[in-house]
mmCIF file of C-alpha atoms and ligand atoms in Angstrom:
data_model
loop_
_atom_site.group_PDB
_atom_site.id
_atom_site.type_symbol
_atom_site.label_atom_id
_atom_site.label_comp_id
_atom_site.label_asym_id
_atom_site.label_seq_id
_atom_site.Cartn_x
_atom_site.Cartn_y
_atom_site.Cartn_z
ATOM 1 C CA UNK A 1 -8.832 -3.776 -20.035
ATOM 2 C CA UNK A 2 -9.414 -2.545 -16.260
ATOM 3 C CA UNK A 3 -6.888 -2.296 -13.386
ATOM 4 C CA UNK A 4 -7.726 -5.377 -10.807
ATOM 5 C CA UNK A 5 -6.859 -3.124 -8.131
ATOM 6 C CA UNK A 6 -4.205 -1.660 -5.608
ATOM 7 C CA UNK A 7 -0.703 -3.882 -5.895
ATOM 8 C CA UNK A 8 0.723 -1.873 -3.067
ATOM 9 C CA UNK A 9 1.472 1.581 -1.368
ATOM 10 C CA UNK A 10 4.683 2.719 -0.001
ATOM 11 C CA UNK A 11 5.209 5.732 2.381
ATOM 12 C CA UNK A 12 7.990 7.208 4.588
ATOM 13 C CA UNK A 13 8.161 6.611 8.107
ATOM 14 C CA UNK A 14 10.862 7.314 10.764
ATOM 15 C CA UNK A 15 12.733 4.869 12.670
ATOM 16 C CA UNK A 16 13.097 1.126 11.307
ATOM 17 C CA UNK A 17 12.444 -0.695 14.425
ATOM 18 C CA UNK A 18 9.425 1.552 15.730
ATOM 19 C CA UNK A 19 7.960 1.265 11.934
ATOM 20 C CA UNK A 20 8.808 -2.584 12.374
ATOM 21 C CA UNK A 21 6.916 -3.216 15.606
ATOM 22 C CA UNK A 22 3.780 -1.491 14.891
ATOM 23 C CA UNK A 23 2.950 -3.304 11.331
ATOM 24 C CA UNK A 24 3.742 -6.525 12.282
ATOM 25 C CA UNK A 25 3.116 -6.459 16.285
ATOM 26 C CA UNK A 26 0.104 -4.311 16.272
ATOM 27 C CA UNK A 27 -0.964 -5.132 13.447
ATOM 28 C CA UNK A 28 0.265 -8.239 12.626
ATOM 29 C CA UNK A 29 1.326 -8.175 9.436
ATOM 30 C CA UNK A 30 4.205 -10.455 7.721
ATOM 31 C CA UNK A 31 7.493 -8.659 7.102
ATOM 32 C CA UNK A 32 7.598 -10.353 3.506
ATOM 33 C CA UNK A 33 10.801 -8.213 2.511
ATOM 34 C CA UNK A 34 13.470 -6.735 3.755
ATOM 35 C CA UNK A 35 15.494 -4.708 0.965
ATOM 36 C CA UNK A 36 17.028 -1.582 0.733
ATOM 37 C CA UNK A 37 16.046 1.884 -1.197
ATOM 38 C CA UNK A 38 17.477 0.673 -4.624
ATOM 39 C CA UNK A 39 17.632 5.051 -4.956
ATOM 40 C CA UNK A 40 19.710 4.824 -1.730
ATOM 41 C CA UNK A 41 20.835 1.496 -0.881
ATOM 42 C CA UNK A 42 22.118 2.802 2.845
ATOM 43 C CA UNK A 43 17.908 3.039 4.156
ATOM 44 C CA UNK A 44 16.157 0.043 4.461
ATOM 45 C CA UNK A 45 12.966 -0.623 2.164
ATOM 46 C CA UNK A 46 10.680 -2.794 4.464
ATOM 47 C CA UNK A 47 7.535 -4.697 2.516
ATOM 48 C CA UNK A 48 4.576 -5.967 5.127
ATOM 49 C CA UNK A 49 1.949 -7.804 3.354
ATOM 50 C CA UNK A 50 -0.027 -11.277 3.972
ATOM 51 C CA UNK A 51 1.363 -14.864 3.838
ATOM 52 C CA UNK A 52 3.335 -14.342 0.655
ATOM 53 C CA UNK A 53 3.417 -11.027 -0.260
ATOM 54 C CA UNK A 54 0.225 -10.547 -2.962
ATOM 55 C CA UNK A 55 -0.432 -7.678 -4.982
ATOM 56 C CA UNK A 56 -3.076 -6.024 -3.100
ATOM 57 C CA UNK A 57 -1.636 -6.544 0.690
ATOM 58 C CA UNK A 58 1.860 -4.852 0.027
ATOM 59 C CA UNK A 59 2.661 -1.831 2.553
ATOM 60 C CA UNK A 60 5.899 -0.614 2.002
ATOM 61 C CA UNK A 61 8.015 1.802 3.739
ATOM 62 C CA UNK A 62 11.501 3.754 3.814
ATOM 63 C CA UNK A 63 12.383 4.584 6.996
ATOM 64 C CA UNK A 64 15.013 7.555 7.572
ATOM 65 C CA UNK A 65 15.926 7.687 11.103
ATOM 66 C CA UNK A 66 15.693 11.551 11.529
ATOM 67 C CA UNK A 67 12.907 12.099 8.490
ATOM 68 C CA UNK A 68 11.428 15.430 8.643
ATOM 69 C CA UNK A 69 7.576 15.278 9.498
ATOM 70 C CA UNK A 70 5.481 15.170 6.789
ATOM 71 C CA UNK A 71 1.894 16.243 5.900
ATOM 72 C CA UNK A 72 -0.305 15.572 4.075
ATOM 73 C CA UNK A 73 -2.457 17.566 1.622
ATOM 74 C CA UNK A 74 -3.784 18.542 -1.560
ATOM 75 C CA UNK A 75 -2.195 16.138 -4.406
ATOM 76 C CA UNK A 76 -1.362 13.179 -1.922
ATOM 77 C CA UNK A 77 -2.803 9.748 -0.703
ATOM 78 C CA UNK A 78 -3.881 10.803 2.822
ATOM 79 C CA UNK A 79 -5.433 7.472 3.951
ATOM 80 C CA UNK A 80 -4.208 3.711 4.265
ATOM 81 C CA UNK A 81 -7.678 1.387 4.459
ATOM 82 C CA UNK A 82 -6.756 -1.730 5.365
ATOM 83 C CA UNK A 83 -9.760 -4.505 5.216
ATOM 84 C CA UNK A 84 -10.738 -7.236 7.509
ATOM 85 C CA UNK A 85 -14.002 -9.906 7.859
ATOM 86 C CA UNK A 86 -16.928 -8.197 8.973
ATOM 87 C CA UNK A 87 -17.356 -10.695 11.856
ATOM 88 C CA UNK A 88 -13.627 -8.710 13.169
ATOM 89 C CA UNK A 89 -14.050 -5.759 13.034
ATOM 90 C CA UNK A 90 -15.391 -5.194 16.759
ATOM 91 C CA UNK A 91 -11.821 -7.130 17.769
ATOM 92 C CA UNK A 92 -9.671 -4.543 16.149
ATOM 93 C CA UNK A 93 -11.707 -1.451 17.309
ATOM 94 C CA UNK A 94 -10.947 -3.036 21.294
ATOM 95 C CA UNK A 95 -7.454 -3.792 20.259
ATOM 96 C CA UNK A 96 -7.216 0.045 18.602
ATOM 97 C CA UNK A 97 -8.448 1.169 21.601
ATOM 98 C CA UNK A 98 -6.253 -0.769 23.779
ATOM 99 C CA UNK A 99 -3.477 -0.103 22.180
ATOM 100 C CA UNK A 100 -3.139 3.009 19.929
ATOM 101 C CA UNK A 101 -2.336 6.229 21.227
ATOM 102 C CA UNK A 102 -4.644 8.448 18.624
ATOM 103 C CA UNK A 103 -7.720 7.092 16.984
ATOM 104 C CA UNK A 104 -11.343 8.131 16.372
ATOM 105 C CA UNK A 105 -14.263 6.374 17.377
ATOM 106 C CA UNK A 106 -15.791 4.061 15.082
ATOM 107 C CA UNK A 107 -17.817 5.670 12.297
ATOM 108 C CA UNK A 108 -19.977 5.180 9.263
ATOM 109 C CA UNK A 109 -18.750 5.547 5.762
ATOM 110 C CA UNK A 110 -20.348 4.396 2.364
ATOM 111 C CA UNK A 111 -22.908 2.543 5.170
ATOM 112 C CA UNK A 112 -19.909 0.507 6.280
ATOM 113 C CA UNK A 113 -18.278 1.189 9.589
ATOM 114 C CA UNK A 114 -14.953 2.206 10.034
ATOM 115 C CA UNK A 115 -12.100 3.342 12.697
ATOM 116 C CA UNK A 116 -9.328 5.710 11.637
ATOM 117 C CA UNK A 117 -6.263 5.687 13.837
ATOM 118 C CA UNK A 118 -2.473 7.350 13.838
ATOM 119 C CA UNK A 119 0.732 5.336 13.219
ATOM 120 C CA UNK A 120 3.508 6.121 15.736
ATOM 121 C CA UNK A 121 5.039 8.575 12.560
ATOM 122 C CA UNK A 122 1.097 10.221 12.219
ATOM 123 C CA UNK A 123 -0.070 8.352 8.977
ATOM 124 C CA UNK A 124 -3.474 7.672 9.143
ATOM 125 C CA UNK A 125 -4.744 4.575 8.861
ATOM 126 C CA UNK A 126 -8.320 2.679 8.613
ATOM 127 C CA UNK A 127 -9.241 -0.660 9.307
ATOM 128 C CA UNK A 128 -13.146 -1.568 7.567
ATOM 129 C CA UNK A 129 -14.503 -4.434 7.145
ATOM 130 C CA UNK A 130 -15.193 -6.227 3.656
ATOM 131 C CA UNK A 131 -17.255 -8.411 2.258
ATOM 132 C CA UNK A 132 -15.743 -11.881 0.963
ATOM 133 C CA UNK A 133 -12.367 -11.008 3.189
ATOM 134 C CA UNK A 134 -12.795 -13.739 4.883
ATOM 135 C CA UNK A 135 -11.791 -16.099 2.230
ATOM 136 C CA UNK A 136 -8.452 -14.271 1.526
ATOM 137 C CA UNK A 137 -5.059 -15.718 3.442
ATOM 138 C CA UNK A 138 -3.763 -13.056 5.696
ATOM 139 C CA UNK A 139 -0.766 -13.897 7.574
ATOM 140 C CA UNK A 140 -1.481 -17.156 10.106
ATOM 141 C CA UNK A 141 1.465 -16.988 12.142
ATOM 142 C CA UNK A 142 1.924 -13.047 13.213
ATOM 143 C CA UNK A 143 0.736 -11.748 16.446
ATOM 144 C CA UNK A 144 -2.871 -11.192 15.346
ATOM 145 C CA UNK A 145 -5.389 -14.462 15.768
ATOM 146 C CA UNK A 146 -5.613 -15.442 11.569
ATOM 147 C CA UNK A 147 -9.145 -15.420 11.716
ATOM 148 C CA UNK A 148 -8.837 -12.162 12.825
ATOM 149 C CA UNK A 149 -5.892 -11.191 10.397
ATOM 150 C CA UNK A 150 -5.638 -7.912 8.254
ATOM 151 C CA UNK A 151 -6.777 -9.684 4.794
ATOM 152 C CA UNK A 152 -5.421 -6.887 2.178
ATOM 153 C CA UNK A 153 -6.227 -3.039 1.678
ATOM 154 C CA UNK A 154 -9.573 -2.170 1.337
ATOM 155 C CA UNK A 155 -8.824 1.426 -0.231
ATOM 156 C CA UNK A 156 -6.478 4.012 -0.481
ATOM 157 C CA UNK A 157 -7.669 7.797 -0.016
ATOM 158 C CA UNK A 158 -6.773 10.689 -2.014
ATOM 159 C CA UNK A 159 -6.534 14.305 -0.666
ATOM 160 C CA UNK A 160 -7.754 16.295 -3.913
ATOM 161 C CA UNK A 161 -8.969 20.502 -4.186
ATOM 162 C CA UNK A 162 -11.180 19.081 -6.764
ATOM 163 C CA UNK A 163 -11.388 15.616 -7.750
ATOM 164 C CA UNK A 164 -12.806 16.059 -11.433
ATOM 165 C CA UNK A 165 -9.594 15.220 -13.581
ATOM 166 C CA UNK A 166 -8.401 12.353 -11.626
ATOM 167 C CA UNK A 167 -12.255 10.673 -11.476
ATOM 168 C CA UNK A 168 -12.010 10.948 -15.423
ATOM 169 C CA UNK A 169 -8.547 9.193 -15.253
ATOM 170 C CA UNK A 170 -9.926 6.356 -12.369
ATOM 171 C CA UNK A 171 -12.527 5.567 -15.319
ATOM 172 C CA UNK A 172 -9.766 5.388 -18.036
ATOM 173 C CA UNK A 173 -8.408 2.960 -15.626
ATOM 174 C CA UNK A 174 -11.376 0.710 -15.608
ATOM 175 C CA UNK A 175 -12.418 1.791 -12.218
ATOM 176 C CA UNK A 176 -16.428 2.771 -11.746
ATOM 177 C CA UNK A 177 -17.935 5.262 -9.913
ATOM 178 C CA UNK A 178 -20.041 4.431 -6.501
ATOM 179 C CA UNK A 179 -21.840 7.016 -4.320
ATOM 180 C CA UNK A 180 -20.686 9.741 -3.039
ATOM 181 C CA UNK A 181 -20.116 10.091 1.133
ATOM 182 C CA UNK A 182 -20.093 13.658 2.084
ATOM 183 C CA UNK A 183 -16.461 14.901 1.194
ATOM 184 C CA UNK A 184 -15.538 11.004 0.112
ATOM 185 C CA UNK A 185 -16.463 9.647 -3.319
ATOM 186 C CA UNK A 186 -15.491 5.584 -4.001
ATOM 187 C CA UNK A 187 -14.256 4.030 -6.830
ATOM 188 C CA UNK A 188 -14.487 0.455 -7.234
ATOM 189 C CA UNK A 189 -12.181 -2.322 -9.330
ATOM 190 C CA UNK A 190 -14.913 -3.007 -12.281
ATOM 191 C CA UNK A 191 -16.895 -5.752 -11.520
ATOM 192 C CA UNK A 192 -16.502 -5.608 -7.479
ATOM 193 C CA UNK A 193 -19.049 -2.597 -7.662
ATOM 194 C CA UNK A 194 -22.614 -1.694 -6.188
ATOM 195 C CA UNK A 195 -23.541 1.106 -8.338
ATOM 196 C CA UNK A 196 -26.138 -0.476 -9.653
ATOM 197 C CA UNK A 197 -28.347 -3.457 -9.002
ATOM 198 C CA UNK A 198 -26.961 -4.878 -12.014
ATOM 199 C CA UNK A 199 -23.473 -4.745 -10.832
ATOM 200 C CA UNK A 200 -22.238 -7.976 -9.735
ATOM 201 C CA UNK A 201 -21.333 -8.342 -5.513
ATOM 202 C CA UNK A 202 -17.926 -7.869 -4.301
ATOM 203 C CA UNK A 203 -16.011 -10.546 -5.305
ATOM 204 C CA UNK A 204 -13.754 -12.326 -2.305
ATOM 205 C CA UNK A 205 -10.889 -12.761 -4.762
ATOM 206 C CA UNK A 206 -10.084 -9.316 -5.661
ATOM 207 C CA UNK A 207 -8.030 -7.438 -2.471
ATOM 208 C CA UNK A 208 -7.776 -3.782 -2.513
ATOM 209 C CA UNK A 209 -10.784 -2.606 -4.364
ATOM 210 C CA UNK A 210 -11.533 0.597 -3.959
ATOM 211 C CA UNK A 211 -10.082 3.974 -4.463
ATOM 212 C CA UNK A 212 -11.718 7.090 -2.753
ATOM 213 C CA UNK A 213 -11.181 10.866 -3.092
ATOM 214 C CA UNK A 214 -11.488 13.467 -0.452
ATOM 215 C CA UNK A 215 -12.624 16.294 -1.808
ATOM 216 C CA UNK A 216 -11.690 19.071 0.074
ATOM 217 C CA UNK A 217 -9.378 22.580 -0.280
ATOM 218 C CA UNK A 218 -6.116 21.926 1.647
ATOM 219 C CA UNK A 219 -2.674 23.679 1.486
ATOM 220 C CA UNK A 220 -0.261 21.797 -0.246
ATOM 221 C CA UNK A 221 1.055 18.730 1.521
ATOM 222 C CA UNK A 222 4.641 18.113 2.299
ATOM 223 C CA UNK A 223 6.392 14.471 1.899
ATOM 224 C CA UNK A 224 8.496 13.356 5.060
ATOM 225 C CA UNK A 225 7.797 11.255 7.758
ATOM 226 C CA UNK A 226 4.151 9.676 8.338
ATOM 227 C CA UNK A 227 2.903 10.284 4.657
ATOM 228 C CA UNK A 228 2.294 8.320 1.308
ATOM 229 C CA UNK A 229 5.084 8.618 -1.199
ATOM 230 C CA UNK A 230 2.990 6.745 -4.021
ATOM 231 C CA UNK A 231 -0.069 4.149 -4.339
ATOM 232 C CA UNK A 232 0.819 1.145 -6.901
ATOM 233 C CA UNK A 233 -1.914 -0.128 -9.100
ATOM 234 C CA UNK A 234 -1.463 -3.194 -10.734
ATOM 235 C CA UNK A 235 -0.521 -4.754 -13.956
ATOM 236 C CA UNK A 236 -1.234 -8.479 -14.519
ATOM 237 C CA UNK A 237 2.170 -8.443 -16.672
ATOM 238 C CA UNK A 238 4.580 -6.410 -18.992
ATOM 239 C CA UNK A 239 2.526 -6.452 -21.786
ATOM 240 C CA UNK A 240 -1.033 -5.455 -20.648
ATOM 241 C CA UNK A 241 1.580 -2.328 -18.486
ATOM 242 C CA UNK A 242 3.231 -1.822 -22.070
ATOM 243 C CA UNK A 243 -0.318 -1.158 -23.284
ATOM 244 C CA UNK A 244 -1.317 0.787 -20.061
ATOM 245 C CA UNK A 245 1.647 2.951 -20.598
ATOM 246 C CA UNK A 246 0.548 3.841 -24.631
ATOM 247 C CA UNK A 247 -2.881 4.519 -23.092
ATOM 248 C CA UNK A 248 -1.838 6.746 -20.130
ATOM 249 C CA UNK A 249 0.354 8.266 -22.807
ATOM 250 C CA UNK A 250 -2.860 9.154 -25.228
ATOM 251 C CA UNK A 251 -4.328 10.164 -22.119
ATOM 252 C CA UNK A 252 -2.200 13.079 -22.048
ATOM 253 C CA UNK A 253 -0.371 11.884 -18.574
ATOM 254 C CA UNK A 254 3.762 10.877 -18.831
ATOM 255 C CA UNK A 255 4.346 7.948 -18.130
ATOM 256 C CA UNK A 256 8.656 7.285 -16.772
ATOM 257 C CA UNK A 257 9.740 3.920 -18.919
ATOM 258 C CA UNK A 258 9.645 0.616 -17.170
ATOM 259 C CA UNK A 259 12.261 0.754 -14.215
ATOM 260 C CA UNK A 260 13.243 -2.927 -12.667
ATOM 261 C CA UNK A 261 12.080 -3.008 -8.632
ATOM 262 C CA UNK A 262 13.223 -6.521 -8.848
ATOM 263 C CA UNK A 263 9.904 -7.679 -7.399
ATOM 264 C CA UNK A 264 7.777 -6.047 -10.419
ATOM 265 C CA UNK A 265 8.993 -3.896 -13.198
ATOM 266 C CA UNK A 266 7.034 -0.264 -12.617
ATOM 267 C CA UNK A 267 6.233 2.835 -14.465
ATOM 268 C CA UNK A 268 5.708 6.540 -12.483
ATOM 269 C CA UNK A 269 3.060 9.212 -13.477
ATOM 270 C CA UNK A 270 1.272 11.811 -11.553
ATOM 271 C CA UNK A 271 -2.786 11.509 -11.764
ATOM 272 C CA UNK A 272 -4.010 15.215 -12.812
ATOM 273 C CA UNK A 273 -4.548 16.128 -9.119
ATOM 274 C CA UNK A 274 -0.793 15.468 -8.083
ATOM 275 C CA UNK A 275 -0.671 11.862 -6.766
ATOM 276 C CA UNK A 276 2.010 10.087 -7.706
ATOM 277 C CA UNK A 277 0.751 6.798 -9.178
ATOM 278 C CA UNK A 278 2.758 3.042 -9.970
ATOM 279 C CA UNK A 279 1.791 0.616 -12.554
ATOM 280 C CA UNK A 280 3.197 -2.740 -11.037
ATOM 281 C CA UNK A 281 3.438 -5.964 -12.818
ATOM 282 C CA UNK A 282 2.259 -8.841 -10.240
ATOM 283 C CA UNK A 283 4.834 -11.091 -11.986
ATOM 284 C CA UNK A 284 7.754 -11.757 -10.515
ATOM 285 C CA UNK A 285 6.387 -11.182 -7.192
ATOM 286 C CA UNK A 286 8.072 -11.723 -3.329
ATOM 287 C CA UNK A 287 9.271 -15.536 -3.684
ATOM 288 C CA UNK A 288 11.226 -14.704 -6.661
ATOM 289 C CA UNK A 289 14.223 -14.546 -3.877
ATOM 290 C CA UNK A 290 13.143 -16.159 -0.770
ATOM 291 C CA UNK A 291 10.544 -19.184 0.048
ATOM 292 C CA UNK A 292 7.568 -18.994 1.595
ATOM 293 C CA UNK A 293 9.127 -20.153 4.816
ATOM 294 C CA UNK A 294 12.045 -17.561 4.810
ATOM 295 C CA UNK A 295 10.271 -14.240 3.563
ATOM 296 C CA UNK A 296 11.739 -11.219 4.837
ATOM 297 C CA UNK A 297 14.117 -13.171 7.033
ATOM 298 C CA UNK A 298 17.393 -12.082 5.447
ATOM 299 C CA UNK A 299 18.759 -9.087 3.729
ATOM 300 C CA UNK A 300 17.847 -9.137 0.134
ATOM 301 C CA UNK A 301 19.525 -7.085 -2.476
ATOM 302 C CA UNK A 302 19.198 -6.410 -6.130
ATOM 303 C CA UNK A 303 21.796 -8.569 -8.280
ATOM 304 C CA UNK A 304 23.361 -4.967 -8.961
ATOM 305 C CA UNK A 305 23.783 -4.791 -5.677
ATOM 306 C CA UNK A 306 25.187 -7.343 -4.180
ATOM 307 C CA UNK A 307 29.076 -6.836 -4.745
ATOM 308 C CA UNK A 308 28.455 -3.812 -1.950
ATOM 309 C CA UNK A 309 26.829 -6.429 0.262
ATOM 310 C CA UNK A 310 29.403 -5.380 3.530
ATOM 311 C CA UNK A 311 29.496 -1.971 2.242
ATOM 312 C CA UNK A 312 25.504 -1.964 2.947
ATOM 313 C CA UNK A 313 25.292 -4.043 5.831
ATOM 314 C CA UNK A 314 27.607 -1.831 7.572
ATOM 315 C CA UNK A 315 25.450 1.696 6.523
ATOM 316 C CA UNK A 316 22.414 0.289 7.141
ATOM 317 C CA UNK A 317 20.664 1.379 10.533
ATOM 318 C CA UNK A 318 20.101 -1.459 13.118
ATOM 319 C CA UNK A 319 17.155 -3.556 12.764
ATOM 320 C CA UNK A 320 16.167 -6.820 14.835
ATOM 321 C CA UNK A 321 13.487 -8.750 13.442
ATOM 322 C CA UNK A 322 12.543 -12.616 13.835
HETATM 323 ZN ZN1 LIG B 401 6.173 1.503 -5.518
#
């Protein structure tokens, strides 16, 4: 049993519409969902992913209009890597350059290059290319030229003092160990690997691969605006995350019980150095309320919400989207 990767990773961002333009202007992701906070139904919950929504491609966000800024540090995800084909990835780092206000120059990591940039609520974000992206969907009809498209996340980056307890759980989950990169260390979705020259090569159909820690003493991070409230991992369905729960469990970690998102049933834990971790089911996924056509078009809401449609609509900060 091994985790086949990220399913997705939701942070807090500041206001709607700024949050909106950036992901799916800039970047060009689809809006796949547009719900609200089922823990506080009068903030939006927006979902950006690729065509229809796959584990592995969600970006989530709840956006409070006046959100205190956040930062992050020790015990949080502090990077978003999103991946694209290798053939791209001199496009994006013009159209970063063009039109992001803070970014890096391109740089080498794990012998791969990659540019780090700021979203307009400081979240910092990667684009990297990755082998066998390509062949994944993206989202054809955004504002980004598909064969250009953001295909999925290539990692997500975790800010640890010392990354020795939460490398023992990655390997619990099934993940394996690559090289180290300076402060970075990589952990790849078994099988996708190149630890070895027996491992297999990347394979195109898994999105979201890796997982890296950053190794390095911080002060304690603080969860507001422009930060990672938790990365998702996923479960092919409720009974291999029944048995992931019983093993996290005999791992010594405390799993919450399964709580229905309506998209996926979850369970919560913190990994041993403080990052709050999801166990998603892929099943029922994004089109379980809207087609393909419509995603992330109208206002969807939880069956146990819907009697306080008005009540919602009304509390809800304005939002224009196509
Ligand atoms: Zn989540």
């Amino acid at each position: 049993m091994h985790i086949p990767g990220i399913h997705h990773i939701t942070a807090i961002s500041g206001a709607p519409q700024v949050n909106h333009d950036f992901y799916t202007k800039l970047l060009g992701l689809r809006l796949v969902k547009k719900t609200v906070n089922f823990d506080d139904p009068q903030t939006w919950h927006l979902y950006y992913g690729d065509e229809t929504g796959n584990p592995g491609t969600l970006l989530t966000f709840f956006p409070f209009e006046n959100a205190a800024e956040g930062k992050a540090g020790s015990g949080m995800a502090s990077r978003i890597g999103f991946a694209v084909p290798g053939d791209s990835f001199s496009w994006w780092v013009n159209r970063i350059a063009e039109s992001v206000e803070r970014f890096d120059p391109p740089s080498e990591r794990f012998g791969a290059p990659v540019i780090t940039f700021v979203d307009p609520d400081g979240l910092l974000l990667e684009i990297m290319p990755l082998p066998g992206a390509e062949d994944l969907p993206g989202w054809a009809h955004g504002d980004i030229p598909n064969e250009h498209s953001i295909r999925c996340f290539s990692n997500a980056t975790l800010l640890l003092d010392d990354g020795a307890e939460t490398a023992k759980l990655l390997e619990v989950m099934g993940y394996e160990p690559l090289e180290k990169d300076g402060v970075f260390q990589r952990f790849a979705v078994s099988g996708t690997g190149t630890a070895s020259d027996e491992s297999p090569p990347p394979s195109p159909t898994v999105p979201a691969p890796f997982i890296d820690l950053h190794i390095q003493k911080t002060t304690i991070g603080r969860m507001g605006r422009g930060t990672v409230h938790h990365v998702a991992f996923r479960a092919e369905n409720e009974e291999e995350q029944r048995q992931w729960r019983e093993a996290l469990l005999q791992a010594g970690l405390r799993p919450t019980e399964v709580v229905d998102r309506q998209y996926f049933k979850s369970i919560y834990f913190h990994e041993p150095g403080g990052v709050l971790f999801e166990l998603a089911t892929d099943p029922p996924g994004m089109l379980i309320d809207e087609d393909r056509e419509s995603l992330g078009t109208g206002l969807q809401l939880p069956p146990w919400f819907e009697e306080n449609r008005h009540w919602i609509e009304d509390r809800l900060p304005e939002l224009r989207t196509r």
